[in-house]
Short mmCIF file of C-alpha atoms in Angstrom, two decimals:
data_model
loop_
_atom_site.label_atom_id
_atom_site.label_comp_id
_atom_site.label_asym_id
_atom_site.label_seq_id
_atom_site.Cartn_x
_atom_site.Cartn_y
_atom_site.Cartn_z
CA UNK A 1 16.76 -60.76 -82.69
CA UNK A 2 17.18 -58.93 -79.38
CA UNK A 3 19.50 -56.27 -80.81
CA UNK A 4 22.32 -57.31 -78.46
CA UNK A 5 25.36 -58.71 -80.24
CA UNK A 6 28.04 -60.93 -78.79
CA UNK A 7 31.26 -62.21 -80.30
CA UNK A 8 32.57 -64.77 -80.68
CA UNK A 9 29.75 -67.30 -80.70
CA UNK A 10 32.02 -70.18 -79.78
CA UNK A 11 35.45 -70.23 -78.17
CA UNK A 12 37.65 -73.24 -77.46
CA UNK A 13 40.81 -72.68 -75.50
CA UNK A 14 43.21 -74.41 -73.15
CA UNK A 15 43.59 -74.17 -69.40
CA UNK A 16 45.71 -71.25 -68.26
CA UNK A 17 44.83 -69.11 -71.26
CA UNK A 18 43.12 -65.73 -71.39
CA UNK A 19 40.12 -64.80 -73.54
CA UNK A 20 38.04 -61.71 -74.20
CA UNK A 21 34.32 -61.77 -74.86
CA UNK A 22 32.72 -58.78 -76.52
CA UNK A 23 29.21 -57.36 -76.30
CA UNK A 24 27.37 -54.52 -78.00
CA UNK A 25 24.15 -53.44 -76.29
CA UNK A 26 20.88 -52.49 -77.96
CA UNK A 27 20.78 -48.99 -79.34
CA UNK A 28 19.88 -46.58 -76.55
CA UNK A 29 20.59 -48.99 -73.68
CA UNK A 30 23.05 -47.72 -71.10
CA UNK A 31 23.32 -50.78 -68.86
CA UNK A 32 25.22 -53.93 -69.72
CA UNK A 33 25.13 -57.10 -67.67
CA UNK A 34 27.19 -60.27 -67.83
CA UNK A 35 25.82 -63.66 -66.80
CA UNK A 36 27.33 -67.12 -66.71
CA UNK A 37 25.25 -70.23 -67.35
CA UNK A 38 26.69 -73.57 -66.33
CA UNK A 39 25.12 -76.93 -65.62
CA UNK A 40 26.01 -76.95 -61.93
CA UNK A 41 25.51 -73.25 -61.07
CA UNK A 42 22.64 -72.34 -63.35
CA UNK A 43 22.36 -68.71 -64.49
CA UNK A 44 24.55 -66.46 -62.35
CA UNK A 45 24.95 -62.71 -62.47
CA UNK A 46 28.55 -61.60 -62.82
CA UNK A 47 28.67 -57.83 -63.19
CA UNK A 48 26.72 -54.75 -64.32
CA UNK A 49 27.95 -51.56 -65.95
CA UNK A 50 25.92 -48.43 -66.40
CA UNK A 51 27.13 -45.73 -68.77
CA UNK A 52 30.74 -46.74 -68.37
CA UNK A 53 30.78 -47.27 -64.61
CA UNK A 54 30.58 -50.45 -62.62
CA UNK A 55 27.17 -50.57 -60.91
CA UNK A 56 26.97 -54.00 -59.29
CA UNK A 57 29.09 -57.08 -58.82
CA UNK A 58 27.93 -60.64 -58.36
CA UNK A 59 29.83 -63.88 -57.99
CA UNK A 60 32.59 -62.82 -60.33
CA UNK A 61 35.96 -64.47 -59.81
CA UNK A 62 39.06 -62.33 -59.35
CA UNK A 63 40.44 -63.91 -62.53
CA UNK A 64 37.58 -62.28 -64.41
CA UNK A 65 37.29 -58.59 -65.19
CA UNK A 66 35.09 -56.42 -67.34
CA UNK A 67 34.75 -52.91 -68.62
CA UNK A 68 32.34 -50.75 -70.57
CA UNK A 69 33.77 -48.37 -73.13
CA UNK A 70 32.62 -44.85 -74.10
CA UNK A 71 30.69 -46.26 -77.06
CA UNK A 72 28.90 -48.50 -74.48
CA UNK A 73 30.19 -51.81 -75.77
CA UNK A 74 31.55 -54.08 -73.08
CA UNK A 75 34.24 -56.70 -72.79
CA UNK A 76 34.56 -59.55 -70.31
CA UNK A 77 38.10 -60.79 -69.78
CA UNK A 78 38.66 -64.27 -68.40
CA UNK A 79 42.21 -65.22 -67.43
CA UNK A 80 44.04 -68.25 -66.06
CA UNK A 81 41.19 -70.33 -67.39
CA UNK A 82 40.20 -73.54 -65.64
CA UNK A 83 38.07 -76.43 -66.83
CA UNK A 84 35.27 -75.21 -64.58
CA UNK A 85 35.06 -71.93 -66.47
CA UNK A 86 33.49 -73.76 -69.40
CA UNK A 87 30.02 -72.25 -69.70
CA UNK A 88 27.69 -70.13 -71.77
CA UNK A 89 28.37 -66.45 -71.16
CA UNK A 90 25.56 -64.03 -71.82
CA UNK A 91 25.59 -60.32 -72.16
CA UNK A 92 22.32 -58.45 -71.62
CA UNK A 93 21.37 -54.82 -71.88
CA UNK A 94 18.65 -52.57 -70.59
CA UNK A 95 17.78 -48.91 -70.44
CA UNK A 96 19.16 -48.81 -66.91
CA UNK A 97 18.41 -46.21 -64.32
CA UNK A 98 16.74 -46.68 -60.96
CA UNK A 99 13.66 -48.77 -61.75
CA UNK A 100 13.02 -52.34 -62.86
CA UNK A 101 13.58 -52.91 -66.54
CA UNK A 102 13.50 -55.95 -68.75
CA UNK A 103 16.89 -57.07 -69.94
CA UNK A 104 17.49 -58.24 -73.47
CA UNK A 105 20.04 -60.98 -73.91
CA UNK A 106 22.57 -61.55 -76.63
CA UNK A 107 23.00 -64.96 -78.26
CA UNK A 108 25.77 -65.91 -75.83
CA UNK A 109 29.36 -67.05 -76.17
CA UNK A 110 29.93 -70.72 -75.51
CA UNK A 111 33.34 -71.13 -73.90
CA UNK A 112 34.97 -74.53 -73.77
CA UNK A 113 38.18 -74.89 -71.79
CA UNK A 114 40.14 -78.06 -72.54
CA UNK B 1 18.60 -62.01 -50.36
CA UNK B 2 16.41 -62.64 -53.33
CA UNK B 3 15.50 -66.20 -54.24
CA UNK B 4 13.43 -67.81 -56.98
CA UNK B 5 12.04 -71.34 -56.73
CA UNK B 6 10.78 -73.30 -59.70
CA UNK B 7 9.56 -76.64 -58.41
CA UNK B 8 8.86 -78.33 -61.75
CA UNK B 9 12.08 -79.59 -63.36
CA UNK B 10 10.11 -80.87 -66.35
CA UNK B 11 6.60 -80.74 -67.76
CA UNK B 12 4.95 -82.58 -70.63
CA UNK B 13 1.84 -81.10 -72.24
CA UNK B 14 -0.28 -81.93 -75.26
CA UNK B 15 -0.31 -79.43 -78.09
CA UNK B 16 -3.10 -76.84 -77.84
CA UNK B 17 -3.51 -77.31 -74.10
CA UNK B 18 -2.84 -74.51 -71.65
CA UNK B 19 0.13 -74.90 -69.33
CA UNK B 20 1.08 -73.25 -66.05
CA UNK B 21 4.71 -73.01 -64.98
CA UNK B 22 5.16 -72.38 -61.28
CA UNK B 23 7.40 -69.76 -59.73
CA UNK B 24 7.67 -68.53 -56.16
CA UNK B 25 9.95 -65.77 -55.03
CA UNK B 26 11.41 -64.52 -51.81
CA UNK B 27 12.29 -60.89 -51.30
CA UNK B 28 11.88 -58.39 -48.49
CA UNK B 29 12.05 -55.35 -50.78
CA UNK B 30 8.78 -53.54 -51.52
CA UNK B 31 9.80 -52.73 -55.09
CA UNK B 32 10.76 -55.53 -57.41
CA UNK B 33 10.17 -56.94 -60.86
CA UNK B 34 9.34 -60.44 -61.97
CA UNK B 35 10.34 -61.78 -65.35
CA UNK B 36 9.98 -64.89 -67.45
CA UNK B 37 12.49 -65.91 -70.09
CA UNK B 38 12.43 -68.74 -72.63
CA UNK B 39 15.56 -70.61 -73.65
CA UNK B 40 15.10 -72.86 -76.70
CA UNK B 41 17.58 -75.61 -77.50
CA UNK B 42 19.50 -73.12 -79.64
CA UNK B 43 20.55 -71.41 -76.42
CA UNK B 44 19.40 -67.82 -76.65
CA UNK B 45 17.44 -66.20 -73.80
CA UNK B 46 14.19 -64.67 -74.98
CA UNK B 47 12.33 -62.18 -72.81
CA UNK B 48 8.64 -63.11 -72.51
CA UNK B 49 6.85 -61.06 -69.89
CA UNK B 50 7.35 -58.65 -67.00
CA UNK B 51 5.34 -57.86 -63.85
CA UNK B 52 6.13 -55.00 -61.51
CA UNK B 53 5.43 -55.42 -57.80
CA UNK B 54 3.10 -52.41 -57.79
CA UNK B 55 1.17 -53.42 -60.88
CA UNK B 56 -2.47 -54.03 -60.00
CA UNK B 57 -3.29 -56.14 -63.02
CA UNK B 58 -1.66 -59.34 -64.20
CA UNK B 59 0.66 -58.84 -67.16
CA UNK B 60 -0.27 -60.36 -70.52
CA UNK B 61 1.69 -60.64 -73.78
CA UNK B 62 -0.10 -62.53 -76.51
CA UNK B 63 -0.44 -66.16 -75.40
CA UNK B 64 1.57 -65.49 -72.25
CA UNK B 65 0.09 -64.25 -69.01
CA UNK B 66 1.57 -63.92 -65.57
CA UNK B 67 -0.58 -65.02 -62.64
CA UNK B 68 0.74 -62.68 -59.95
CA UNK B 69 -0.32 -63.48 -56.39
CA UNK B 70 1.59 -61.06 -54.22
CA UNK B 71 0.46 -62.39 -50.84
CA UNK B 72 1.60 -65.87 -51.81
CA UNK B 73 4.77 -64.53 -53.48
CA UNK B 74 3.85 -66.42 -56.58
CA UNK B 75 4.37 -65.46 -60.24
CA UNK B 76 3.24 -68.33 -62.40
CA UNK B 77 3.50 -68.20 -66.18
CA UNK B 78 0.45 -69.34 -68.13
CA UNK B 79 0.82 -70.26 -71.79
CA UNK B 80 -2.48 -70.63 -73.58
CA UNK B 81 -3.02 -72.89 -76.61
CA UNK B 82 0.47 -74.38 -76.47
CA UNK B 83 2.40 -74.95 -79.68
CA UNK B 84 5.26 -77.29 -80.59
CA UNK B 85 7.55 -74.28 -80.73
CA UNK B 86 6.91 -73.62 -77.05
CA UNK B 87 9.14 -76.58 -76.15
CA UNK B 88 12.05 -75.00 -74.29
CA UNK B 89 13.50 -74.20 -70.89
CA UNK B 90 11.63 -71.47 -69.03
CA UNK B 91 13.25 -69.34 -66.36
CA UNK B 92 11.58 -67.15 -63.80
CA UNK B 93 13.67 -64.26 -62.48
CA UNK B 94 13.38 -61.41 -60.02
CA UNK B 95 14.99 -58.01 -60.00
CA UNK B 96 15.29 -55.73 -56.99
CA UNK B 97 16.63 -52.35 -58.05
CA UNK B 98 18.88 -51.12 -55.28
CA UNK B 99 20.92 -47.99 -55.99
CA UNK B 100 20.67 -48.66 -59.69
CA UNK B 101 21.86 -52.25 -59.46
CA UNK B 102 19.41 -54.34 -61.41
CA UNK B 103 20.77 -57.85 -61.54
CA UNK B 104 18.40 -60.66 -62.36
CA UNK B 105 18.23 -63.62 -59.99
CA UNK B 106 17.06 -66.73 -61.82
CA UNK B 107 15.39 -69.94 -60.77
CA UNK B 108 16.66 -73.33 -61.88
CA UNK B 109 14.21 -73.47 -64.77
CA UNK B 110 11.47 -75.76 -66.01
CA UNK B 111 11.90 -77.81 -69.17
CA UNK B 112 8.62 -77.76 -71.08
CA UNK B 113 7.94 -80.36 -73.75
CA UNK B 114 4.92 -79.99 -76.01
CA UNK B 115 3.75 -83.28 -77.49
CA UNK B 116 1.90 -83.39 -80.84
#
Protein backbone atom coordinates (compact mmCIF):
# COMPACT_ATOMS: atom_id res chain seq x y z
CA UNK A 1 0.00 0.00 0.00
CA UNK A 2 1.60 3.25 -1.19
CA UNK A 3 -0.51 5.46 1.08
CA UNK A 4 -2.01 7.29 -1.91
CA UNK A 5 -5.75 6.77 -2.29
CA UNK A 6 -7.82 7.23 -5.41
CA UNK A 7 -11.55 7.03 -5.95
CA UNK A 8 -13.39 5.62 -7.70
CA UNK A 9 -11.51 2.50 -8.76
CA UNK A 10 -13.62 2.01 -11.87
CA UNK A 11 -15.79 4.43 -13.81
CA UNK A 12 -17.96 3.71 -16.83
CA UNK A 13 -19.62 6.62 -18.55
CA UNK A 14 -20.91 7.76 -21.91
CA UNK A 15 -19.39 10.09 -24.47
CA UNK A 16 -20.05 13.75 -23.78
CA UNK A 17 -20.29 13.27 -20.03
CA UNK A 18 -18.18 14.79 -17.26
CA UNK A 19 -16.44 12.92 -14.45
CA UNK A 20 -14.34 13.78 -11.43
CA UNK A 21 -11.48 11.64 -10.17
CA UNK A 22 -10.28 12.13 -6.62
CA UNK A 23 -6.89 11.62 -5.03
CA UNK A 24 -5.53 11.87 -1.49
CA UNK A 25 -1.74 12.03 -1.24
CA UNK A 26 0.45 10.29 1.32
CA UNK A 27 0.61 11.99 4.67
CA UNK A 28 3.22 14.75 4.54
CA UNK A 29 3.47 14.90 0.74
CA UNK A 30 2.86 18.31 -0.77
CA UNK A 31 3.06 17.46 -4.47
CA UNK A 32 0.37 15.66 -6.42
CA UNK A 33 0.76 14.46 -9.98
CA UNK A 34 -1.73 13.09 -12.47
CA UNK A 35 -0.78 10.60 -15.18
CA UNK A 36 -2.75 8.91 -17.91
CA UNK A 37 -1.93 5.39 -19.09
CA UNK A 38 -3.37 4.24 -22.39
CA UNK A 39 -2.39 1.50 -24.80
CA UNK A 40 -1.40 3.86 -27.60
CA UNK A 41 0.20 6.69 -25.60
CA UNK A 42 1.77 4.79 -22.73
CA UNK A 43 2.22 6.63 -19.42
CA UNK A 44 1.84 10.37 -19.90
CA UNK A 45 2.22 13.16 -17.37
CA UNK A 46 -0.79 15.44 -17.20
CA UNK A 47 -0.28 17.97 -14.42
CA UNK A 48 1.49 18.64 -11.11
CA UNK A 49 0.32 20.61 -8.09
CA UNK A 50 2.50 21.64 -5.20
CA UNK A 51 0.90 22.86 -1.99
CA UNK A 52 -2.20 24.05 -3.77
CA UNK A 53 -0.56 25.68 -6.77
CA UNK A 54 -0.10 24.38 -10.28
CA UNK A 55 3.60 23.62 -10.78
CA UNK A 56 3.82 21.94 -14.19
CA UNK A 57 1.60 21.01 -17.08
CA UNK A 58 2.06 18.19 -19.55
CA UNK A 59 -0.06 16.98 -22.42
CA UNK A 60 -3.31 17.78 -20.69
CA UNK A 61 -6.29 18.47 -22.93
CA UNK A 62 -8.26 21.68 -22.51
CA UNK A 63 -11.29 19.52 -21.66
CA UNK A 64 -9.40 18.34 -18.58
CA UNK A 65 -8.76 20.40 -15.48
CA UNK A 66 -7.45 19.77 -12.01
CA UNK A 67 -7.04 21.42 -8.67
CA UNK A 68 -5.46 20.79 -5.29
CA UNK A 69 -7.40 21.79 -2.21
CA UNK A 70 -6.14 23.24 1.10
CA UNK A 71 -6.20 19.76 2.67
CA UNK A 72 -3.91 18.71 -0.25
CA UNK A 73 -6.31 16.29 -1.87
CA UNK A 74 -6.67 16.73 -5.60
CA UNK A 75 -9.37 16.29 -8.18
CA UNK A 76 -9.06 15.74 -11.92
CA UNK A 77 -12.09 16.80 -13.93
CA UNK A 78 -12.64 15.33 -17.37
CA UNK A 79 -15.41 16.82 -19.50
CA UNK A 80 -16.95 16.26 -22.92
CA UNK A 81 -15.58 12.76 -22.75
CA UNK A 82 -14.57 10.95 -25.91
CA UNK A 83 -13.93 7.27 -26.54
CA UNK A 84 -10.20 8.01 -26.67
CA UNK A 85 -10.24 9.24 -23.08
CA UNK A 86 -10.68 5.65 -21.90
CA UNK A 87 -7.55 4.95 -19.89
CA UNK A 88 -6.09 4.26 -16.47
CA UNK A 89 -5.62 7.51 -14.57
CA UNK A 90 -3.02 7.56 -11.84
CA UNK A 91 -2.44 10.02 -9.10
CA UNK A 92 1.00 10.10 -7.48
CA UNK A 93 2.45 12.09 -4.63
CA UNK A 94 5.86 13.09 -3.40
CA UNK A 95 7.43 15.35 -0.84
CA UNK A 96 7.95 17.94 -3.56
CA UNK A 97 10.37 20.80 -3.46
CA UNK A 98 13.30 21.46 -5.76
CA UNK A 99 15.12 18.12 -5.92
CA UNK A 100 14.38 14.71 -7.40
CA UNK A 101 12.04 12.62 -5.33
CA UNK A 102 10.42 9.27 -5.81
CA UNK A 103 6.73 9.42 -6.50
CA UNK A 104 4.29 7.00 -4.95
CA UNK A 105 1.33 6.03 -7.06
CA UNK A 106 -2.24 5.37 -6.10
CA UNK A 107 -4.10 2.29 -7.37
CA UNK A 108 -5.51 4.21 -10.34
CA UNK A 109 -8.97 4.90 -11.69
CA UNK A 110 -9.91 2.91 -14.75
CA UNK A 111 -12.15 5.07 -16.93
CA UNK A 112 -14.19 3.49 -19.69
CA UNK A 113 -16.06 5.78 -22.05
CA UNK A 114 -18.75 4.07 -24.10
CA UNK B 1 13.55 17.09 -23.97
CA UNK B 2 13.89 14.04 -21.82
CA UNK B 3 13.48 10.62 -23.37
CA UNK B 4 13.61 7.06 -22.07
CA UNK B 5 14.18 4.05 -24.31
CA UNK B 6 13.44 0.49 -23.26
CA UNK B 7 14.39 -1.75 -26.14
CA UNK B 8 13.06 -5.05 -24.78
CA UNK B 9 9.28 -5.28 -25.23
CA UNK B 10 9.27 -8.69 -23.55
CA UNK B 11 11.62 -10.99 -21.67
CA UNK B 12 11.28 -14.59 -20.52
CA UNK B 13 13.48 -15.84 -17.69
CA UNK B 14 13.68 -19.02 -15.65
CA UNK B 15 12.88 -18.76 -11.96
CA UNK B 16 15.92 -18.11 -9.76
CA UNK B 17 17.96 -16.65 -12.61
CA UNK B 18 19.13 -13.05 -12.60
CA UNK B 19 17.62 -10.71 -15.16
CA UNK B 20 18.71 -7.37 -16.56
CA UNK B 21 16.17 -4.94 -17.98
CA UNK B 22 17.68 -2.31 -20.26
CA UNK B 23 17.04 1.41 -20.09
CA UNK B 24 18.77 4.29 -21.82
CA UNK B 25 17.94 7.91 -21.27
CA UNK B 26 18.49 11.18 -23.02
CA UNK B 27 18.74 14.44 -21.13
CA UNK B 28 20.94 17.50 -21.32
CA UNK B 29 20.34 18.52 -17.70
CA UNK B 30 23.16 17.88 -15.22
CA UNK B 31 20.76 17.04 -12.39
CA UNK B 32 18.25 14.27 -12.87
CA UNK B 33 16.82 11.18 -11.27
CA UNK B 34 16.27 7.73 -12.66
CA UNK B 35 13.52 5.46 -11.41
CA UNK B 36 12.18 1.98 -11.96
CA UNK B 37 8.57 1.03 -11.37
CA UNK B 38 6.83 -2.34 -11.47
CA UNK B 39 3.27 -2.75 -12.73
CA UNK B 40 1.75 -6.17 -12.00
CA UNK B 41 -1.33 -7.38 -13.85
CA UNK B 42 -3.47 -5.85 -11.11
CA UNK B 43 -2.47 -2.44 -12.45
CA UNK B 44 -0.85 -0.56 -9.61
CA UNK B 45 2.51 1.17 -10.07
CA UNK B 46 5.05 0.11 -7.47
CA UNK B 47 8.20 2.16 -6.90
CA UNK B 48 11.29 -0.07 -6.90
CA UNK B 49 14.49 1.93 -6.95
CA UNK B 50 15.95 5.40 -7.47
CA UNK B 51 19.32 6.68 -8.69
CA UNK B 52 20.37 10.32 -8.59
CA UNK B 53 22.64 11.66 -11.32
CA UNK B 54 25.26 12.71 -8.76
CA UNK B 55 25.23 9.45 -6.84
CA UNK B 56 28.63 7.78 -7.05
CA UNK B 57 27.46 4.30 -6.16
CA UNK B 58 24.83 2.18 -7.86
CA UNK B 59 21.55 2.05 -5.97
CA UNK B 60 20.42 -1.23 -4.42
CA UNK B 61 17.14 -2.24 -2.77
CA UNK B 62 16.98 -5.86 -1.72
CA UNK B 63 17.03 -8.00 -4.87
CA UNK B 64 16.96 -4.92 -7.09
CA UNK B 65 20.02 -3.02 -8.19
CA UNK B 66 20.47 -0.28 -10.72
CA UNK B 67 23.47 -0.51 -13.03
CA UNK B 68 24.11 3.19 -13.64
CA UNK B 69 26.54 4.01 -16.44
CA UNK B 70 26.45 7.77 -16.77
CA UNK B 71 28.75 8.08 -19.78
CA UNK B 72 26.58 5.64 -21.71
CA UNK B 73 23.36 7.19 -20.35
CA UNK B 74 22.27 3.78 -19.24
CA UNK B 75 20.30 2.77 -16.14
CA UNK B 76 19.63 -0.94 -16.30
CA UNK B 77 17.64 -2.73 -13.61
CA UNK B 78 19.07 -5.99 -12.33
CA UNK B 79 16.83 -8.41 -10.46
CA UNK B 80 18.71 -11.16 -8.70
CA UNK B 81 17.26 -14.61 -7.98
CA UNK B 82 14.03 -13.97 -9.87
CA UNK B 83 10.74 -15.16 -8.44
CA UNK B 84 7.38 -15.96 -10.03
CA UNK B 85 5.98 -12.84 -8.42
CA UNK B 86 8.42 -10.72 -10.41
CA UNK B 87 6.32 -11.30 -13.55
CA UNK B 88 5.05 -7.84 -14.44
CA UNK B 89 5.60 -4.79 -16.63
CA UNK B 90 8.65 -2.75 -15.67
CA UNK B 91 8.98 0.93 -16.47
CA UNK B 92 12.08 3.06 -16.41
CA UNK B 93 11.54 6.78 -15.86
CA UNK B 94 13.54 9.95 -15.60
CA UNK B 95 12.88 13.13 -13.68
CA UNK B 96 14.54 16.48 -14.33
CA UNK B 97 13.60 18.93 -11.61
CA UNK B 98 13.24 22.32 -13.23
CA UNK B 99 11.82 25.11 -11.09
CA UNK B 100 10.13 22.58 -8.88
CA UNK B 101 8.48 20.71 -11.74
CA UNK B 102 9.21 17.05 -11.22
CA UNK B 103 7.25 15.13 -13.80
CA UNK B 104 8.30 11.60 -14.59
CA UNK B 105 8.95 10.68 -18.22
CA UNK B 106 8.43 6.96 -18.76
CA UNK B 107 9.69 4.47 -21.28
CA UNK B 108 7.36 2.07 -23.08
CA UNK B 109 8.06 -0.70 -20.59
CA UNK B 110 9.33 -4.27 -20.64
CA UNK B 111 7.03 -7.18 -19.90
CA UNK B 112 8.93 -9.69 -17.78
CA UNK B 113 7.70 -13.27 -17.51
CA UNK B 114 9.29 -15.61 -14.99
CA UNK B 115 8.89 -19.27 -15.91
CA UNK B 116 8.85 -21.98 -13.21
